[in-house]
PDB file of C-alpha atoms in Angstrom:
ATOM      1  CA  UNK S 205     126.827 172.459  27.327  1.00  0.00           C
ATOM      2  CA  UNK S 206     124.564 169.489  27.750  1.00  0.00           C
ATOM      3  CA  UNK S 207     123.311 168.342  31.201  1.00  0.00           C
ATOM      4  CA  UNK S 208     125.454 165.198  30.881  1.00  0.00           C
ATOM      5  CA  UNK S 209     128.582 167.254  30.302  1.00  0.00           C
ATOM      6  CA  UNK S 210     127.768 169.481  33.279  1.00  0.00           C
ATOM      7  CA  UNK S 211     127.197 166.480  35.488  1.00  0.00           C
ATOM      8  CA  UNK S 212     130.470 164.953  34.334  1.00  0.00           C
ATOM      9  CA  UNK S 213     132.384 168.172  34.996  1.00  0.00           C
ATOM     10  CA  UNK S 214     130.803 168.455  38.482  1.00  0.00           C
ATOM     11  CA  UNK S 215     131.870 164.841  39.237  1.00  0.00           C
ATOM     12  CA  UNK S 216     135.420 165.559  38.000  1.00  0.00           C
ATOM     13  CA  UNK S 217     135.609 168.787  40.026  1.00  0.00           C
ATOM     14  CA  UNK S 218     134.317 166.996  43.173  1.00  0.00           C
ATOM     15  CA  UNK S 219     136.837 164.134  42.618  1.00  0.00           C
ATOM     16  CA  UNK S 220     139.678 166.631  42.110  1.00  0.00           C
ATOM     17  CA  UNK S 221     138.650 168.559  45.200  1.00  0.00           C
ATOM     18  CA  UNK S 222     138.530 165.361  47.269  1.00  0.00           C
ATOM     19  CA  UNK S 223     141.909 164.180  45.914  1.00  0.00           C
ATOM     20  CA  UNK S 224     143.512 167.528  46.831  1.00  0.00           C
ATOM     21  CA  UNK S 225     142.073 167.432  50.373  1.00  0.00           C
ATOM     22  CA  UNK S 226     141.058 164.102  51.894  1.00  0.00           C
ATOM     23  CA  UNK S 227     142.996 162.129  49.273  1.00  0.00           C
ATOM     24  CA  UNK S 228     146.213 163.920  50.158  1.00  0.00           C
ATOM     25  CA  UNK S 229     145.599 163.409  53.868  1.00  0.00           C
ATOM     26  CA  UNK S 230     144.983 159.663  53.362  1.00  0.00           C
ATOM     27  CA  UNK S 231     148.174 159.461  51.315  1.00  0.00           C
ATOM     28  CA  UNK S 232     150.026 161.300  54.047  1.00  0.00           C
ATOM     29  CA  UNK S 233     148.683 158.855  56.684  1.00  0.00           C
ATOM     30  CA  UNK S 234     149.836 155.888  54.603  1.00  0.00           C
ATOM     31  CA  UNK S 235     153.318 157.385  54.043  1.00  0.00           C
ATOM     32  CA  UNK S 236     153.581 158.275  57.714  1.00  0.00           C
ATOM     33  CA  UNK S 237     152.562 154.712  58.694  1.00  0.00           C
ATOM     34  CA  UNK S 238     155.128 153.155  56.358  1.00  0.00           C
ATOM     35  CA  UNK S 239     157.901 155.499  57.551  1.00  0.00           C
ATOM     36  CA  UNK S 240     156.933 154.959  61.201  1.00  0.00           C
ATOM     37  CA  UNK S 241     157.050 151.185  60.851  1.00  0.00           C
ATOM     38  CA  UNK S 242     160.364 151.399  59.050  1.00  0.00           C
ATOM     39  CA  UNK S 243     161.889 153.610  61.731  1.00  0.00           C
ATOM     40  CA  UNK S 244     160.488 151.342  64.455  1.00  0.00           C
ATOM     41  CA  UNK S 245     162.062 148.296  62.777  1.00  0.00           C
ATOM     42  CA  UNK S 246     165.493 150.025  62.667  1.00  0.00           C
ATOM     43  CA  UNK S 247     165.185 151.167  66.277  1.00  0.00           C
ATOM     44  CA  UNK S 248     164.240 147.663  67.316  1.00  0.00           C
ATOM     45  CA  UNK S 249     167.229 146.129  65.500  1.00  0.00           C
ATOM     46  CA  UNK S 250     169.634 148.635  67.032  1.00  0.00           C
ATOM     47  CA  UNK S 251     168.147 148.182  70.479  1.00  0.00           C
ATOM     48  CA  UNK S 252     168.488 144.395  70.143  1.00  0.00           C
ATOM     49  CA  UNK S 253     172.098 144.747  68.990  1.00  0.00           C
ATOM     50  CA  UNK S 254     172.759 147.114  71.913  1.00  0.00           C
ATOM     51  CA  UNK S 255     171.413 144.528  74.352  1.00  0.00           C
ATOM     52  CA  UNK S 256     173.546 141.829  72.721  1.00  0.00           C
ATOM     53  CA  UNK S 257     176.618 144.139  73.186  1.00  0.00           C
ATOM     54  CA  UNK S 258     175.815 144.882  76.806  1.00  0.00           C
ATOM     55  CA  UNK S 259     175.073 141.217  77.640  1.00  0.00           C
ATOM     56  CA  UNK S 260     177.131 138.670  75.701  1.00  0.00           C
ATOM     57  CA  UNK S 261     175.173 135.836  77.352  1.00  0.00           C
ATOM     58  CA  UNK S 262     173.236 133.840  74.730  1.00  0.00           C
ATOM     59  CA  UNK S 263     170.437 133.318  77.311  1.00  0.00           C
ATOM     60  CA  UNK S 264     169.850 137.030  77.764  1.00  0.00           C
ATOM     61  CA  UNK S 265     170.020 137.531  74.004  1.00  0.00           C
ATOM     62  CA  UNK S 266     167.317 134.926  73.527  1.00  0.00           C
ATOM     63  CA  UNK S 267     165.047 136.619  76.067  1.00  0.00           C
ATOM     64  CA  UNK S 268     165.668 140.024  74.451  1.00  0.00           C
ATOM     65  CA  UNK S 269     164.767 138.650  70.977  1.00  0.00           C
ATOM     66  CA  UNK S 270     161.622 137.012  72.318  1.00  0.00           C
ATOM     67  CA  UNK S 271     160.321 140.116  74.164  1.00  0.00           C
ATOM     68  CA  UNK S 272     161.187 142.562  71.354  1.00  0.00           C
ATOM     69  CA  UNK S 273     159.424 140.307  68.876  1.00  0.00           C
ATOM     70  CA  UNK S 274     156.226 140.260  70.868  1.00  0.00           C
ATOM     71  CA  UNK S 275     156.365 144.036  71.486  1.00  0.00           C
ATOM     72  CA  UNK S 276     156.937 144.626  67.809  1.00  0.00           C
ATOM     73  CA  UNK S 277     153.816 142.667  66.890  1.00  0.00           C
ATOM     74  CA  UNK S 278     151.702 144.671  69.366  1.00  0.00           C
ATOM     75  CA  UNK S 279     153.100 148.032  68.076  1.00  0.00           C
ATOM     76  CA  UNK S 280     152.384 147.085  64.472  1.00  0.00           C
ATOM     77  CA  UNK S 281     148.764 146.129  65.285  1.00  0.00           C
ATOM     78  CA  UNK S 282     148.189 149.375  67.228  1.00  0.00           C
ATOM     79  CA  UNK S 283     149.729 151.550  64.501  1.00  0.00           C
ATOM     80  CA  UNK S 284     147.696 149.948  61.708  1.00  0.00           C
ATOM     81  CA  UNK S 285     144.499 150.193  63.738  1.00  0.00           C
ATOM     82  CA  UNK S 286     145.017 153.914  64.449  1.00  0.00           C
ATOM     83  CA  UNK S 287     145.941 154.576  60.775  1.00  0.00           C
ATOM     84  CA  UNK S 288     142.848 152.721  59.594  1.00  0.00           C
ATOM     85  CA  UNK S 289     140.526 154.729  61.841  1.00  0.00           C
ATOM     86  CA  UNK S 290     142.070 158.007  60.614  1.00  0.00           C
ATOM     87  CA  UNK S 291     141.624 157.013  56.979  1.00  0.00           C
ATOM     88  CA  UNK S 292     137.996 156.051  57.648  1.00  0.00           C
ATOM     89  CA  UNK S 293     137.427 159.503  59.173  1.00  0.00           C
ATOM     90  CA  UNK S 294     138.907 161.078  55.996  1.00  0.00           C
ATOM     91  CA  UNK S 295     136.497 159.049  53.923  1.00  0.00           C
ATOM     92  CA  UNK S 296     133.646 160.685  55.745  1.00  0.00           C
ATOM     93  CA  UNK S 297     132.660 157.663  57.831  1.00  0.00           C
ATOM     94  CA  UNK S 298     131.437 158.583  61.278  1.00  0.00           C
ATOM     95  CA  UNK S 299     133.530 156.626  63.801  1.00  0.00           C
ATOM     96  CA  UNK S 300     131.237 157.155  66.779  1.00  0.00           C
ATOM     97  CA  UNK S 301     128.753 154.411  65.819  1.00  0.00           C
ATOM     98  CA  UNK S 302     131.648 152.112  64.905  1.00  0.00           C
ATOM     99  CA  UNK S 303     133.392 152.696  68.217  1.00  0.00           C
ATOM    100  CA  UNK S 304     130.133 152.243  70.148  1.00  0.00           C
ATOM    101  CA  UNK S 305     129.401 149.048  68.293  1.00  0.00           C
ATOM    102  CA  UNK S 306     132.976 147.890  68.879  1.00  0.00           C
ATOM    103  CA  UNK S 307     132.602 148.550  72.557  1.00  0.00           C
ATOM    104  CA  UNK S 308     129.337 146.570  72.826  1.00  0.00           C
ATOM    105  CA  UNK S 309     130.698 143.840  70.525  1.00  0.00           C
ATOM    106  CA  UNK S 310     133.900 143.687  72.527  1.00  0.00           C
ATOM    107  CA  UNK S 311     131.963 143.233  75.714  1.00  0.00           C
ATOM    108  CA  UNK S 312     129.931 140.394  74.158  1.00  0.00           C
ATOM    109  CA  UNK S 313     133.022 138.806  72.673  1.00  0.00           C
ATOM    110  CA  UNK S 314     134.814 139.144  76.037  1.00  0.00           C
ATOM    111  CA  UNK S 315     132.169 136.994  77.693  1.00  0.00           C
ATOM    112  CA  UNK S 316     132.378 134.422  74.902  1.00  0.00           C
ATOM    113  CA  UNK S 317     136.136 134.456  74.428  1.00  0.00           C
ATOM    114  CA  UNK S 318     137.385 134.055  77.984  1.00  0.00           C
ATOM    115  CA  UNK S 319     139.888 131.427  76.772  1.00  0.00           C
ATOM    116  CA  UNK S 320     141.525 134.027  74.488  1.00  0.00           C
ATOM    117  CA  UNK S 321     141.859 136.502  77.410  1.00  0.00           C
ATOM    118  CA  UNK S 322     143.274 133.653  79.490  1.00  0.00           C
ATOM    119  CA  UNK S 323     145.789 132.908  76.741  1.00  0.00           C
ATOM    120  CA  UNK S 324     146.915 136.513  76.536  1.00  0.00           C
ATOM    121  CA  UNK S 325     147.309 136.925  80.332  1.00  0.00           C
ATOM    122  CA  UNK S 326     149.156 133.627  80.584  1.00  0.00           C
ATOM    123  CA  UNK S 327     151.435 134.623  77.720  1.00  0.00           C
ATOM    124  CA  UNK S 328     152.190 137.964  79.385  1.00  0.00           C
ATOM    125  CA  UNK S 329     153.338 136.265  82.631  1.00  0.00           C
ATOM    126  CA  UNK S 330     155.234 133.632  80.646  1.00  0.00           C
ATOM    127  CA  UNK S 331     157.314 136.376  79.042  1.00  0.00           C
ATOM    128  CA  UNK S 332     157.537 138.414  82.201  1.00  0.00           C
ATOM    129  CA  UNK S 333     158.880 135.513  84.256  1.00  0.00           C
ATOM    130  CA  UNK S 334     161.284 134.476  81.496  1.00  0.00           C
ATOM    131  CA  UNK S 335     160.050 130.889  81.505  1.00  0.00           C
ATOM    132  CA  UNK S 336     160.527 130.186  77.781  1.00  0.00           C
ATOM    133  CA  UNK S 337     162.427 131.996  74.974  1.00  0.00           C
ATOM    134  CA  UNK S 338     162.584 131.536  71.260  1.00  0.00           C
ATOM    135  CA  UNK S 339     165.330 128.923  70.619  1.00  0.00           C
ATOM    136  CA  UNK S 340     164.652 126.877  73.785  1.00  0.00           C
ATOM    137  CA  UNK S 341     163.766 123.172  73.690  1.00  0.00           C
ATOM    138  CA  UNK S 342     160.747 122.554  75.938  1.00  0.00           C
ATOM    139  CA  UNK S 343     158.236 119.887  76.805  1.00  0.00           C
ATOM    140  CA  UNK S 344     154.626 121.099  77.307  1.00  0.00           C
ATOM    141  CA  UNK S 345     151.883 118.605  78.134  1.00  0.00           C
ATOM    142  CA  UNK S 346     153.903 115.703  76.708  1.00  0.00           C
ATOM    143  CA  UNK S 347     154.709 117.621  73.449  1.00  0.00           C
ATOM    144  CA  UNK S 348     158.351 118.530  73.046  1.00  0.00           C
ATOM    145  CA  UNK S 349     160.185 120.599  70.500  1.00  0.00           C
ATOM    146  CA  UNK S 350     162.171 123.695  69.600  1.00  0.00           C
ATOM    147  CA  UNK S 351     160.359 127.007  70.307  1.00  0.00           C
ATOM    148  CA  UNK S 352     160.197 128.761  66.971  1.00  0.00           C
ATOM    149  CA  UNK S 353     157.865 131.606  67.840  1.00  0.00           C
ATOM    150  CA  UNK S 354     156.058 133.146  70.820  1.00  0.00           C
ATOM    151  CA  UNK S 355     153.150 135.506  70.583  1.00  0.00           C
ATOM    152  CA  UNK S 356     150.946 136.830  73.429  1.00  0.00           C
ATOM    153  CA  UNK S 357     148.495 134.046  72.696  1.00  0.00           C
ATOM    154  CA  UNK S 358     150.333 131.026  71.408  1.00  0.00           C
ATOM    155  CA  UNK S 359     153.644 129.199  71.320  1.00  0.00           C
ATOM    156  CA  UNK S 360     154.929 127.448  68.207  1.00  0.00           C
ATOM    157  CA  UNK S 361     156.986 124.222  68.678  1.00  0.00           C
ATOM    158  CA  UNK S 362     158.707 122.112  66.031  1.00  0.00           C
ATOM    159  CA  UNK S 363     159.530 118.581  67.083  1.00  0.00           C
ATOM    160  CA  UNK S 364     162.437 116.360  65.869  1.00  0.00           C
ATOM    161  CA  UNK S 365     160.298 114.986  63.015  1.00  0.00           C
ATOM    162  CA  UNK S 366     159.588 118.483  61.743  1.00  0.00           C
ATOM    163  CA  UNK S 367     155.970 118.575  62.976  1.00  0.00           C
ATOM    164  CA  UNK S 368     154.703 122.003  64.127  1.00  0.00           C
ATOM    165  CA  UNK S 369     152.684 122.210  67.303  1.00  0.00           C
ATOM    166  CA  UNK S 370     150.750 125.399  68.095  1.00  0.00           C
ATOM    167  CA  UNK S 371     149.966 125.568  71.853  1.00  0.00           C
ATOM    168  CA  UNK S 372     147.755 128.266  73.415  1.00  0.00           C
ATOM    169  CA  UNK S 373     149.295 129.757  76.548  1.00  0.00           C
ATOM    170  CA  UNK S 374     146.056 129.170  78.492  1.00  0.00           C
ATOM    171  CA  UNK S 375     146.442 125.405  78.151  1.00  0.00           C
ATOM    172  CA  UNK S 376     150.003 125.410  79.563  1.00  0.00           C
ATOM    173  CA  UNK S 377     149.992 124.159  83.110  1.00  0.00           C
ATOM    174  CA  UNK S 378     153.579 122.934  83.254  1.00  0.00           C
ATOM    175  CA  UNK S 379     156.683 123.810  81.206  1.00  0.00           C
ATOM    176  CA  UNK S 380     159.865 121.703  81.129  1.00  0.00           C
ATOM    177  CA  UNK S 381     162.629 123.842  79.738  1.00  0.00           C
ATOM    178  CA  UNK S 382     165.617 121.601  78.834  1.00  0.00           C
ATOM    179  CA  UNK S 383     167.911 124.340  77.602  1.00  0.00           C
ATOM    180  CA  UNK S 384     167.773 127.247  80.068  1.00  0.00           C
ATOM    181  CA  UNK S 385     171.162 128.615  81.159  1.00  0.00           C
ATOM    182  CA  UNK S 386     172.810 125.189  80.830  1.00  0.00           C
ATOM    183  CA  UNK S 387     172.048 121.520  80.101  1.00  0.00           C
ATOM    184  CA  UNK S 388     173.171 118.127  81.365  1.00  0.00           C
ATOM    185  CA  UNK S 389     173.484 114.747  79.748  1.00  0.00           C
ATOM    186  CA  UNK S 390     172.967 111.888  82.216  1.00  0.00           C
ATOM    187  CA  UNK S 391     174.399 108.394  81.588  1.00  0.00           C
ATOM    188  CA  UNK S 392     173.158 105.164  83.126  1.00  0.00           C
ATOM    189  CA  UNK S 393     175.849 102.678  82.317  1.00  0.00           C
ATOM    190  CA  UNK S 394     175.012  99.059  83.019  1.00  0.00           C
ATOM    191  CA  UNK S 395     177.893  96.637  83.721  1.00  0.00           C
ATOM    192  CA  UNK S 396     177.923  92.985  84.701  1.00  0.00           C
ATOM    193  CA  UNK S 397     178.116  92.012  88.380  1.00  0.00           C
ATOM    194  CA  UNK S 398     181.469  90.339  87.828  1.00  0.00           C
ATOM    195  CA  UNK S 399     183.074  93.648  86.860  1.00  0.00           C
ATOM    196  CA  UNK S 400     184.907  95.912  89.332  1.00  0.00           C
ATOM    197  CA  UNK S 401     182.760  99.038  89.696  1.00  0.00           C
ATOM    198  CA  UNK S 402     185.724 101.178  90.723  1.00  0.00           C
ATOM    199  CA  UNK S 403     187.572 100.221  87.525  1.00  0.00           C
ATOM    200  CA  UNK S 404     184.512 100.925  85.470  1.00  0.00           C
ATOM    201  CA  UNK S 405     184.079 104.376  86.994  1.00  0.00           C
ATOM    202  CA  UNK S 406     187.785 105.116  86.357  1.00  0.00           C
ATOM    203  CA  UNK S 407     187.370 104.201  82.700  1.00  0.00           C
ATOM    204  CA  UNK S 408     184.289 106.379  82.347  1.00  0.00           C
ATOM    205  CA  UNK S 409     186.128 109.318  83.981  1.00  0.00           C
ATOM    206  CA  UNK S 410     188.996 108.884  81.488  1.00  0.00           C
ATOM    207  CA  UNK S 411     186.582 108.790  78.573  1.00  0.00           C
ATOM    208  CA  UNK S 412     184.910 112.005  79.868  1.00  0.00           C
ATOM    209  CA  UNK S 413     188.291 113.741  80.239  1.00  0.00           C
ATOM    210  CA  UNK S 414     189.279 112.763  76.660  1.00  0.00           C
ATOM    211  CA  UNK S 415     185.970 114.105  75.355  1.00  0.00           C
ATOM    212  CA  UNK S 416     186.481 117.410  77.130  1.00  0.00           C
ATOM    213  CA  UNK S 417     190.002 117.736  75.642  1.00  0.00           C
ATOM    214  CA  UNK S 418     188.650 117.093  72.124  1.00  0.00           C
ATOM    215  CA  UNK S 419     188.585 120.481  70.291  1.00  0.00           C
ATOM    216  CA  UNK S 420     185.446 119.456  68.451  1.00  0.00           C
ATOM    217  CA  UNK S 421     183.467 118.843  71.639  1.00  0.00           C
ATOM    218  CA  UNK S 422     185.357 120.473  74.516  1.00  0.00           C
ATOM    219  CA  UNK S 423     184.093 124.043  73.920  1.00  0.00           C
ATOM    220  CA  UNK S 424     180.512 122.866  74.505  1.00  0.00           C
ATOM    221  CA  UNK S 425     181.353 121.144  77.825  1.00  0.00           C
ATOM    222  CA  UNK S 426     181.058 123.423  80.820  1.00  0.00           C
ATOM    223  CA  UNK S 427     182.488 121.121  83.529  1.00  0.00           C
ATOM    224  CA  UNK S 428     184.276 117.752  83.740  1.00  0.00           C
ATOM    225  CA  UNK S 429     182.339 114.518  83.945  1.00  0.00           C
ATOM    226  CA  UNK S 430     180.725 114.165  87.349  1.00  0.00           C
ATOM    227  CA  UNK S 431     180.729 110.630  88.653  1.00  0.00           C
ATOM    228  CA  UNK S 432     177.657 109.952  90.828  1.00  0.00           C
ATOM    229  CA  UNK S 433     178.557 106.321  91.505  1.00  0.00           C
ATOM    230  CA  UNK S 434     176.561 103.084  91.737  1.00  0.00           C
ATOM    231  CA  UNK S 435     172.921 104.076  91.312  1.00  0.00           C
ATOM    232  CA  UNK S 436     170.998 100.791  91.490  1.00  0.00           C
ATOM    233  CA  UNK S 437     171.044  97.061  90.855  1.00  0.00           C
ATOM    234  CA  UNK S 438     169.200  95.582  87.906  1.00  0.00           C
ATOM    235  CA  UNK S 439     168.514  91.922  87.270  1.00  0.00           C
ATOM    236  CA  UNK S 440     171.747  91.379  85.370  1.00  0.00           C
ATOM    237  CA  UNK S 441     173.758  94.585  85.747  1.00  0.00           C
ATOM    238  CA  UNK S 442     174.973  97.261  88.135  1.00  0.00           C
ATOM    239  CA  UNK S 443     173.907 100.712  87.002  1.00  0.00           C
ATOM    240  CA  UNK S 444     176.545 103.402  87.328  1.00  0.00           C
ATOM    241  CA  UNK S 445     175.366 106.950  86.918  1.00  0.00           C
ATOM    242  CA  UNK S 446     177.386 109.966  85.732  1.00  0.00           C
ATOM    243  CA  UNK S 447     176.671 113.287  84.033  1.00  0.00           C
ATOM    244  CA  UNK S 448     178.277 116.109  82.026  1.00  0.00           C
ATOM    245  CA  UNK S 449     177.201 119.763  82.107  1.00  0.00           C
ATOM    246  CA  UNK S 450     177.004 121.330  78.644  1.00  0.00           C
ATOM    247  CA  UNK S 451     175.943 124.501  76.915  1.00  0.00           C
ATOM    248  CA  UNK S 452     172.194 124.720  76.164  1.00  0.00           C
ATOM    249  CA  UNK S 453     170.947 122.425  73.392  1.00  0.00           C
ATOM    250  CA  UNK S 454     174.350 120.676  73.157  1.00  0.00           C
ATOM    251  CA  UNK S 455     173.557 117.868  75.577  1.00  0.00           C
ATOM    252  CA  UNK S 456     172.319 115.498  72.934  1.00  0.00           C
ATOM    253  CA  UNK S 457     175.360 115.973  70.688  1.00  0.00           C
ATOM    254  CA  UNK S 458     177.736 115.400  73.646  1.00  0.00           C
ATOM    255  CA  UNK S 459     175.734 112.396  74.878  1.00  0.00           C
ATOM    256  CA  UNK S 460     175.813 110.693  71.464  1.00  0.00           C
ATOM    257  CA  UNK S 461     179.591 111.100  71.225  1.00  0.00           C
ATOM    258  CA  UNK S 462     180.087 109.928  74.806  1.00  0.00           C
ATOM    259  CA  UNK S 463     177.942 106.837  74.071  1.00  0.00           C
ATOM    260  CA  UNK S 464     179.971 106.126  70.959  1.00  0.00           C
ATOM    261  CA  UNK S 465     183.221 106.244  72.903  1.00  0.00           C
ATOM    262  CA  UNK S 466     181.901 104.140  75.728  1.00  0.00           C
TER     263      UNK S 466
END
C-alpha cells in the first residue's frame, strides 16, 4: 500500500471515528434543540389559550400575548446560545478563552452601549407595568400608530399611512395609550347663537340613542351618550360638548358614524 493510500485511509478512519463520536453528539444537540423549541412553542400556545379561557377580557389577552412573545424571544436566544457553545466544545474548541474574551468584551461594550442597557431596562418596566400591549394604539413623542411588536429593546408602530416607526424604549419619556380598557369619542358641536342650546342637546341625545340601538354599532358602545353641556363660546358659534364610551379602538368608527348622522 502506497503512503498516499495509507494517509487517505487514516483520514477516513479519523473522519469515521469523529462522526461516530462528536458528530453524533452534535447531531443529538441539534435534534434536542429543535425538539425543545417545538415543545416550548406548543406549551406557549396552550398556556396562552389557557389564559384566554381564564380571562375572557381582550385587554388581559393582549397583555398575555405581549409578555409571552417577549419571553419566547428570550428563551429562543438562550437555547440557541447554549446549543452553540456545546457544539463548539464538541468541535474541540476551548471555550475558556472565548468566555474570558466575551466577559472582557462585554464589559467594554457595556460602557459603550449604555443606551442599549437603558432600552432593555425601560422595556422590562414597560411590560411589567402593563403600559402598552401589542394591538394598542399609542402616541409616543408625537408619533402615533398601532403597536405591531414589542421586544425588550424596541417598540414597532405602524401609522395610518402604513409607515413603520421603530422606537427604542430608552427614548420613551411619555406614552399616550388611546385604547387601554376602553375608549371615548368626544364631540364639539358648534351651533349658531340664535339656536336653542337645550333643543340642540336634546337632538344630539336622540341621535346618540339611535346609534346605540343600531345593531351595526351598538355592540361597540359601552354606555349611552354623555351630554356635558355648553363648553365655550366661539366667535360665531356656541360649542356643545358630549362624548360616547366605546370598546378599545372603536372610537374612531363610532365617531365617524355619529358625525355623519349629526
